[in-house]
Amino acid sequence: MRTSSRRALVLVSAAAVSTALLTGCGTKKADDTAGGTPTTAAATTDASPSETPTATPTPGPTASSSPSPTASPSATPSRTAKPSPTASASTAKPTTAKPSAPVQQAAPAPAPPVVAAAPAPTAKPGPVAPPPPPAPATPHVPPLQSGCTPSKPQPDEPKETVAAALVAAAGQTRVLNLSAGGTDKLPALPVNLVKAIAWQESGWQSGILACDGGIGTMQIMPATVSWMNSKFNTTSDPKTLTGNVQLGTQLLDWLVAYYGDSSFGGKYDLSPDPATGKTPLLDLVVSAYNAGAGNVHYNTVTDPATGAVTGSLAIPNPSYVANVKALMSSQPWNKAG
């Protein structure tokens, strides 16, 4: 009986031991299958180094102390674990593609404007005017108007002699050599114009020398001598009365041709206009004798409504022009002793 009891006790103990062993083996298998505590601990340890750089002082959902399932390759689940859809969603955030800005097409180049062919220029009835000489820096100042005292390198000729020389020079019809080639025959000058210019310039003093270099009765500037002699094929000497008035009247002829050709269609008429009483060509010639042709201009304007052409004078010395025209009317030389 006692033996049977011991045997039964031994059998019971053996069965208990077997049950315990079987129970331990099942737990180990379940832990291995579900990714138990040892694997989770390893994942937490491995994820710690990669977690540190992502932690920032700014509080927020990304600063959580729990490791992210995608924080490190070492946190990848075991081969028996299935990937979590939450992890993949947090890893690949959906992005909405922004529509690209429309490409601006280059504007088509504007068509070039249609330019109508300009009509061919027509020749003027008169000769082509030669280009004006370089304008002097300042107009010539006659000795009667200058503030300095002119010199008298030689005595004056009598007034009657001067008058005769002026009349003879004004009555000549000269031939002008044009710069573009050819010649131009000029009409005689008005006698009162020549006398008035000489009176305005020097008071008919043939021996006077102005402070600015003007010589004699017509106050010929040194540069004018060679210029006029070449234009008219002459060899006039400004220090003689005859040569002096020749050079002065030659300059007046050249100015008549220059402005007559360039502004009045080759017309050389210095008389007043019958309708208006104005003398535009005369005013230009008188002004340029004193100021230089480069400083005196004639401008035309066409009225778009009527087509009428009007001209305007650009004269830098209107008082000089007014004085000469007044002398042409008053003729003070006839009263002088």
GROMACS .gro file of C-alpha atoms in nm:
model
  337
    1MET     CA    1   0.000   0.000   0.000
    2ARG     CA    2   0.279   0.234   0.090
    3THR     CA    3   0.459   0.141  -0.222
    4SER     CA    4   0.162   0.210  -0.434
    5SER     CA    5   0.124   0.551  -0.276
    6ARG     CA    6   0.486   0.642  -0.350
    7ARG     CA    7   0.446   0.528  -0.706
    8ALA     CA    8   0.141   0.735  -0.748
    9LEU     CA    9   0.324   1.035  -0.600
   10VAL     CA   10   0.614   0.989  -0.837
   11LEU     CA   11   0.378   0.971  -1.133
   12VAL     CA   12   0.200   1.283  -1.022
   13SER     CA   13   0.531   1.472  -0.982
   14ALA     CA   14   0.650   1.358  -1.319
   15ALA     CA   15   0.330   1.471  -1.478
   16ALA     CA   16   0.361   1.809  -1.312
   17VAL     CA   17   0.715   1.853  -1.436
   18SER     CA   18   0.614   1.757  -1.788
   19THR     CA   19   0.330   2.004  -1.782
   20ALA     CA   20   0.559   2.283  -1.669
   21LEU     CA   21   0.806   2.210  -1.944
   22LEU     CA   22   0.537   2.203  -2.206
   23THR     CA   23   0.393   2.529  -2.078
   24GLY     CA   24   0.737   2.704  -2.098
   25CYS     CA   25   0.797   2.589  -2.449
   26GLY     CA   26   0.461   2.726  -2.566
   27THR     CA   27   0.529   3.067  -2.412
   28LYS     CA   28   0.865   3.094  -2.581
   29LYS     CA   29   0.712   3.008  -2.915
   30ALA     CA   30   0.435   3.261  -2.869
   31ASP     CA   31   0.685   3.527  -2.773
   32ASP     CA   32   0.894   3.449  -3.078
   33THR     CA   33   0.592   3.458  -3.302
   34ALA     CA   34   0.448   3.784  -3.177
   35GLY     CA   35   0.774   3.971  -3.142
   36GLY     CA   36   0.792   3.958  -2.767
   37THR     CA   37   0.973   4.153  -2.501
   38PRO     CA   38   1.337   4.081  -2.601
   39THR     CA   39   1.273   4.204  -2.957
   40THR     CA   40   1.088   4.513  -2.840
   41ALA     CA   41   1.369   4.599  -2.602
   42ALA     CA   42   1.621   4.563  -2.877
   43ALA     CA   43   1.415   4.788  -3.101
   44THR     CA   44   1.396   5.052  -2.831
   45THR     CA   45   1.769   5.042  -2.775
   46ASP     CA   46   1.852   5.054  -3.143
   47ALA     CA   47   1.614   5.338  -3.208
   48SER     CA   48   1.761   5.564  -2.940
   49PRO     CA   49   2.063   5.694  -3.144
   50SER     CA   50   1.852   5.785  -3.445
   51GLU     CA   51   1.587   5.942  -3.229
   52THR     CA   52   1.821   6.198  -3.073
   53PRO     CA   53   1.882   6.420  -3.385
   54THR     CA   54   1.512   6.449  -3.459
   55ALA     CA   55   1.423   6.580  -3.113
   56THR     CA   56   1.393   6.962  -3.113
   57PRO     CA   57   1.322   7.206  -2.829
   58THR     CA   58   1.002   7.307  -3.002
   59PRO     CA   59   0.713   7.108  -2.850
   60GLY     CA   60   0.490   6.929  -3.090
   61PRO     CA   61   0.381   6.593  -3.213
   62THR     CA   62   0.721   6.523  -3.371
   63ALA     CA   63   0.903   6.572  -3.039
   64SER     CA   64   0.748   6.266  -2.872
   65SER     CA   65   0.984   6.051  -2.668
   66SER     CA   66   0.839   5.730  -2.809
   67PRO     CA   67   1.036   5.607  -3.110
   68SER     CA   68   0.883   5.638  -3.453
   69PRO     CA   69   0.837   5.309  -3.632
   70THR     CA   70   1.041   5.446  -3.923
   71ALA     CA   71   1.302   5.630  -3.718
   72SER     CA   72   1.575   5.376  -3.785
   73PRO     CA   73   1.634   5.063  -3.994
   74SER     CA   74   1.700   4.876  -3.665
   75ALA     CA   75   1.340   4.935  -3.563
   76THR     CA   76   1.213   4.729  -3.855
   77PRO     CA   77   0.973   4.458  -3.727
   78SER     CA   78   1.081   4.094  -3.730
   79ARG     CA   79   1.033   3.885  -4.040
   80THR     CA   80   0.707   3.750  -3.910
   81ALA     CA   81   0.554   4.091  -3.845
   82LYS     CA   82   0.345   4.256  -4.110
   83PRO     CA   83   0.414   4.621  -4.196
   84SER     CA   84   0.182   4.864  -4.029
   85PRO     CA   85  -0.027   5.075  -4.266
   86THR     CA   86   0.004   5.362  -4.019
   87ALA     CA   87   0.382   5.358  -4.046
   88SER     CA   88   0.373   5.371  -4.423
   89ALA     CA   89   0.125   5.652  -4.414
   90SER     CA   90   0.343   5.858  -4.183
   91THR     CA   91   0.647   5.788  -4.394
   92ALA     CA   92   0.500   5.886  -4.729
   93LYS     CA   93   0.286   6.192  -4.680
   94PRO     CA   94   0.057   6.265  -4.970
   95THR     CA   95   0.163   6.569  -5.164
   96THR     CA   96  -0.051   6.775  -5.391
   97ALA     CA   97   0.130   6.879  -5.704
   98LYS     CA   98   0.101   7.252  -5.759
   99PRO     CA   99  -0.001   7.349  -6.105
  100SER     CA  100   0.296   7.486  -6.289
  101ALA     CA  101   0.283   7.853  -6.388
  102PRO     CA  102   0.167   7.898  -6.742
  103VAL     CA  103   0.455   7.957  -6.976
  104GLN     CA  104   0.431   8.305  -7.118
  105GLN     CA  105   0.459   8.298  -7.488
  106ALA     CA  106   0.675   8.568  -7.642
  107ALA     CA  107   0.464   8.839  -7.799
  108PRO     CA  108   0.492   8.838  -8.174
  109ALA     CA  109   0.717   9.109  -8.305
  110PRO     CA  110   0.518   9.403  -8.443
  111ALA     CA  111   0.518   9.433  -8.813
  112PRO     CA  112   0.755   9.706  -8.935
  113PRO     CA  113   0.575  10.026  -9.029
  114VAL     CA  114   0.518  10.082  -9.393
  115VAL     CA  115   0.736  10.370  -9.502
  116ALA     CA  116   0.629  10.547  -9.813
  117ALA     CA  117   0.906  10.636 -10.050
  118ALA     CA  118   1.003  11.000 -10.019
  119PRO     CA  119   0.960  11.201 -10.334
  120ALA     CA  120   1.277  11.287 -10.517
  121PRO     CA  121   1.397  11.640 -10.439
  122THR     CA  122   1.335  11.892 -10.710
  123ALA     CA  123   1.593  12.146 -10.816
  124LYS     CA  124   1.531  12.503 -10.709
  125PRO     CA  125   1.496  12.764 -10.980
  126GLY     CA  126   1.813  12.937 -10.866
  127PRO     CA  127   2.169  12.807 -10.822
  128VAL     CA  128   2.256  12.591 -10.524
  129ALA     CA  129   2.375  12.809 -10.240
  130PRO     CA  130   2.729  12.750 -10.122
  131PRO     CA  131   2.768  12.645  -9.760
  132PRO     CA  132   2.809  12.936  -9.521
  133PRO     CA  133   3.151  13.006  -9.375
  134PRO     CA  134   3.219  12.935  -9.008
  135ALA     CA  135   3.037  13.196  -8.805
  136PRO     CA  136   3.257  13.433  -8.606
  137ALA     CA  137   3.247  13.395  -8.230
  138THR     CA  138   3.109  13.748  -8.196
  139PRO     CA  139   2.966  13.984  -8.457
  140HIS     CA  140   3.197  14.243  -8.601
  141VAL     CA  141   3.177  14.567  -8.404
  142PRO     CA  142   3.208  14.876  -8.626
  143PRO     CA  143   3.440  15.144  -8.487
  144LEU     CA  144   3.149  15.386  -8.449
  145GLN     CA  145   2.988  15.139  -8.206
  146SER     CA  146   3.293  15.007  -8.023
  147GLY     CA  147   3.405  15.123  -7.684
  148CYS     CA  148   3.771  15.140  -7.778
  149THR     CA  149   3.951  15.407  -7.979
  150PRO     CA  150   4.024  15.290  -8.336
  151SER     CA  151   4.351  15.378  -8.505
  152LYS     CA  152   4.415  15.569  -8.826
  153PRO     CA  153   4.709  15.405  -9.002
  154GLN     CA  154   4.642  15.619  -9.313
  155PRO     CA  155   4.445  15.936  -9.390
  156ASP     CA  156   4.084  15.928  -9.498
  157GLU     CA  157   3.980  15.986  -9.858
  158PRO     CA  158   3.736  16.275  -9.925
  159LYS     CA  159   3.372  16.189  -9.887
  160GLU     CA  160   3.305  16.253 -10.257
  161THR     CA  161   3.575  16.001 -10.351
  162VAL     CA  162   3.435  15.743 -10.116
  163ALA     CA  163   3.082  15.798 -10.248
  164ALA     CA  164   3.199  15.750 -10.607
  165ALA     CA  165   3.380  15.427 -10.518
  166LEU     CA  166   3.069  15.291 -10.342
  167VAL     CA  167   2.841  15.371 -10.635
  168ALA     CA  168   3.080  15.204 -10.883
  169ALA     CA  169   3.114  14.887 -10.672
  170ALA     CA  170   2.737  14.858 -10.614
  171GLY     CA  171   2.657  14.881 -10.986
  172GLN     CA  172   2.867  14.582 -11.090
  173THR     CA  173   2.708  14.252 -11.198
  174ARG     CA  174   2.946  13.994 -11.063
  175VAL     CA  175   2.997  13.626 -11.140
  176LEU     CA  176   3.016  13.404 -10.832
  177ASN     CA  177   3.208  13.075 -10.838
  178LEU     CA  178   2.984  12.816 -10.670
  179SER     CA  179   3.136  12.558 -10.438
  180ALA     CA  180   2.947  12.275 -10.613
  181GLY     CA  181   3.083  12.386 -10.947
  182GLY     CA  182   2.958  12.635 -11.202
  183THR     CA  183   2.897  13.004 -11.165
  184ASP     CA  184   2.614  13.237 -11.077
  185LYS     CA  185   2.562  13.585 -11.222
  186LEU     CA  186   2.435  13.830 -10.963
  187PRO     CA  187   2.242  14.152 -11.027
  188ALA     CA  188   2.364  14.496 -10.921
  189LEU     CA  189   2.316  14.591 -10.556
  190PRO     CA  190   2.097  14.881 -10.441
  191VAL     CA  191   2.326  15.183 -10.407
  192ASN     CA  192   2.161  15.303 -10.089
  193LEU     CA  193   2.223  14.959  -9.930
  194VAL     CA  194   2.597  14.978  -9.999
  195LYS     CA  195   2.620  15.340  -9.882
  196ALA     CA  196   2.422  15.264  -9.565
  197ILE     CA  197   2.639  14.965  -9.475
  198ALA     CA  198   2.956  15.175  -9.524
  199TRP     CA  199   2.813  15.456  -9.316
  200GLN     CA  200   2.703  15.223  -9.037
  201GLU     CA  201   3.042  15.054  -9.032
  202SER     CA  202   3.281  15.347  -9.049
  203GLY     CA  203   3.103  15.673  -9.128
  204TRP     CA  204   3.288  15.647  -9.465
  205GLN     CA  205   3.629  15.679  -9.301
  206SER     CA  206   3.853  15.502  -9.548
  207GLY     CA  207   4.170  15.511  -9.333
  208ILE     CA  208   4.024  15.372  -9.008
  209LEU     CA  209   4.126  15.045  -8.840
  210ALA     CA  210   3.889  14.908  -8.577
  211CYS     CA  211   4.000  14.743  -8.256
  212ASP     CA  212   3.866  14.403  -8.369
  213GLY     CA  213   4.059  14.419  -8.699
  214GLY     CA  214   3.797  14.572  -8.929
  215ILE     CA  215   3.968  14.761  -9.214
  216GLY     CA  216   3.861  15.081  -9.389
  217THR     CA  217   3.526  15.206  -9.517
  218MET     CA  218   3.350  14.869  -9.537
  219GLN     CA  219   3.531  14.733  -9.227
  220ILE     CA  220   3.663  14.423  -9.401
  221MET     CA  221   3.782  14.151  -9.163
  222PRO     CA  222   4.116  13.989  -9.256
  223ALA     CA  223   3.959  13.644  -9.310
  224THR     CA  224   3.711  13.789  -9.560
  225VAL     CA  225   3.988  13.905  -9.796
  226SER     CA  226   4.111  13.569  -9.924
  227TRP     CA  227   3.761  13.420  -9.912
  228MET     CA  228   3.604  13.685 -10.140
  229ASN     CA  229   3.901  13.700 -10.373
  230SER     CA  230   3.871  13.323 -10.431
  231LYS     CA  231   3.495  13.338 -10.488
  232PHE     CA  232   3.513  13.617 -10.747
  233ASN     CA  233   3.858  13.560 -10.898
  234THR     CA  234   3.989  13.895 -10.778
  235THR     CA  235   4.297  14.026 -10.597
  236SER     CA  236   4.147  14.318 -10.407
  237ASP     CA  237   4.349  14.490 -10.132
  238PRO     CA  238   4.138  14.602  -9.834
  239LYS     CA  239   4.382  14.882  -9.750
  240THR     CA  240   4.298  15.068 -10.071
  241LEU     CA  241   3.963  15.241 -10.114
  242THR     CA  242   3.881  15.063 -10.440
  243GLY     CA  243   3.983  14.722 -10.312
  244ASN     CA  244   3.803  14.779  -9.983
  245VAL     CA  245   3.464  14.862 -10.135
  246GLN     CA  246   3.508  14.579 -10.388
  247LEU     CA  247   3.550  14.325 -10.107
  248GLY     CA  248   3.257  14.470  -9.913
  249THR     CA  249   3.016  14.459 -10.205
  250GLN     CA  250   3.139  14.112 -10.303
  251LEU     CA  251   3.046  13.991  -9.954
  252LEU     CA  252   2.700  14.146  -9.993
  253ASP     CA  253   2.661  13.971 -10.330
  254TRP     CA  254   2.760  13.637 -10.180
  255LEU     CA  255   2.505  13.678  -9.898
  256VAL     CA  256   2.231  13.765 -10.149
  257ALA     CA  257   2.311  13.446 -10.341
  258TYR     CA  258   2.334  13.232 -10.028
  259TYR     CA  259   2.000  13.331  -9.874
  260GLY     CA  260   1.827  13.382 -10.209
  261ASP     CA  261   1.911  13.027 -10.318
  262SER     CA  262   1.859  12.850  -9.987
  263SER     CA  263   1.541  13.027  -9.870
  264PHE     CA  264   1.376  13.213 -10.160
  265GLY     CA  265   1.398  12.978 -10.457
  266GLY     CA  266   1.680  13.159 -10.632
  267LYS     CA  267   1.515  13.501 -10.617
  268TYR     CA  268   1.747  13.789 -10.533
  269ASP     CA  269   1.493  14.071 -10.501
  270LEU     CA  270   1.578  14.293 -10.202
  271SER     CA  271   1.286  14.532 -10.246
  272PRO     CA  272   0.992  14.533 -10.002
  273ASP     CA  273   0.711  14.282 -10.056
  274PRO     CA  274   0.417  14.472 -10.218
  275ALA     CA  275   0.159  14.300  -9.996
  276THR     CA  276   0.329  14.311  -9.657
  277GLY     CA  277   0.600  14.573  -9.696
  278LYS     CA  278   0.848  14.332  -9.533
  279THR     CA  279   1.200  14.275  -9.662
  280PRO     CA  280   1.307  13.931  -9.536
  281LEU     CA  281   1.594  13.876  -9.781
  282LEU     CA  282   1.732  14.224  -9.721
  283ASP     CA  283   1.713  14.175  -9.343
  284LEU     CA  284   1.904  13.846  -9.365
  285VAL     CA  285   2.177  13.996  -9.582
  286VAL     CA  286   2.227  14.304  -9.362
  287SER     CA  287   2.229  14.098  -9.045
  288ALA     CA  288   2.478  13.843  -9.179
  289TYR     CA  289   2.717  14.116  -9.300
  290ASN     CA  290   2.769  14.205  -8.935
  291ALA     CA  291   2.709  13.876  -8.748
  292GLY     CA  292   2.820  13.614  -9.001
  293ALA     CA  293   2.604  13.387  -9.214
  294GLY     CA  294   2.639  13.097  -8.969
  295ASN     CA  295   2.449  13.297  -8.705
  296VAL     CA  296   2.160  13.415  -8.922
  297HIS     CA  297   1.882  13.180  -9.037
  298TYR     CA  298   1.551  13.176  -9.221
  299ASN     CA  299   1.293  12.917  -9.109
  300THR     CA  300   0.973  12.826  -9.293
  301VAL     CA  301   0.652  12.684  -9.147
  302THR     CA  302   0.363  12.536  -9.349
  303ASP     CA  303   0.011  12.583  -9.216
  304PRO     CA  304  -0.150  12.235  -9.230
  305ALA     CA  305  -0.498  12.383  -9.273
  306THR     CA  306  -0.432  12.622  -9.558
  307GLY     CA  307  -0.099  12.504  -9.694
  308ALA     CA  308   0.035  12.858  -9.672
  309VAL     CA  309   0.408  12.885  -9.614
  310THR     CA  310   0.527  13.150  -9.372
  311GLY     CA  311   0.883  13.234  -9.282
  312SER     CA  312   1.053  13.361  -8.971
  313LEU     CA  313   1.391  13.524  -8.934
  314ALA     CA  314   1.651  13.424  -8.676
  315ILE     CA  315   1.854  13.745  -8.645
  316PRO     CA  316   2.094  13.799  -8.353
  317ASN     CA  317   2.148  14.173  -8.417
  318PRO     CA  318   1.811  14.337  -8.491
  319SER     CA  319   1.930  14.684  -8.386
  320TYR     CA  320   2.207  14.671  -8.644
  321VAL     CA  321   1.955  14.580  -8.915
  322ALA     CA  322   1.719  14.856  -8.804
  323ASN     CA  323   1.998  15.115  -8.812
  324VAL     CA  324   2.107  15.020  -9.166
  325LYS     CA  325   1.750  15.032  -9.299
  326ALA     CA  326   1.696  15.369  -9.134
  327LEU     CA  327   2.015  15.499  -9.297
  328MET     CA  328   1.893  15.377  -9.637
  329SER     CA  329   1.589  15.603  -9.595
  330SER     CA  330   1.745  15.907  -9.426
  331GLN     CA  331   2.071  15.913  -9.632
  332PRO     CA  332   2.269  16.127  -9.384
  333TRP     CA  333   2.575  16.130  -9.613
  334ASN     CA  334   2.395  16.379  -9.834
  335LYS     CA  335   2.386  16.623  -9.543
  336ALA     CA  336   2.734  16.564  -9.411
  337GLY     CA  337   2.999  16.823  -9.478
   0.00000   0.00000   0.00000
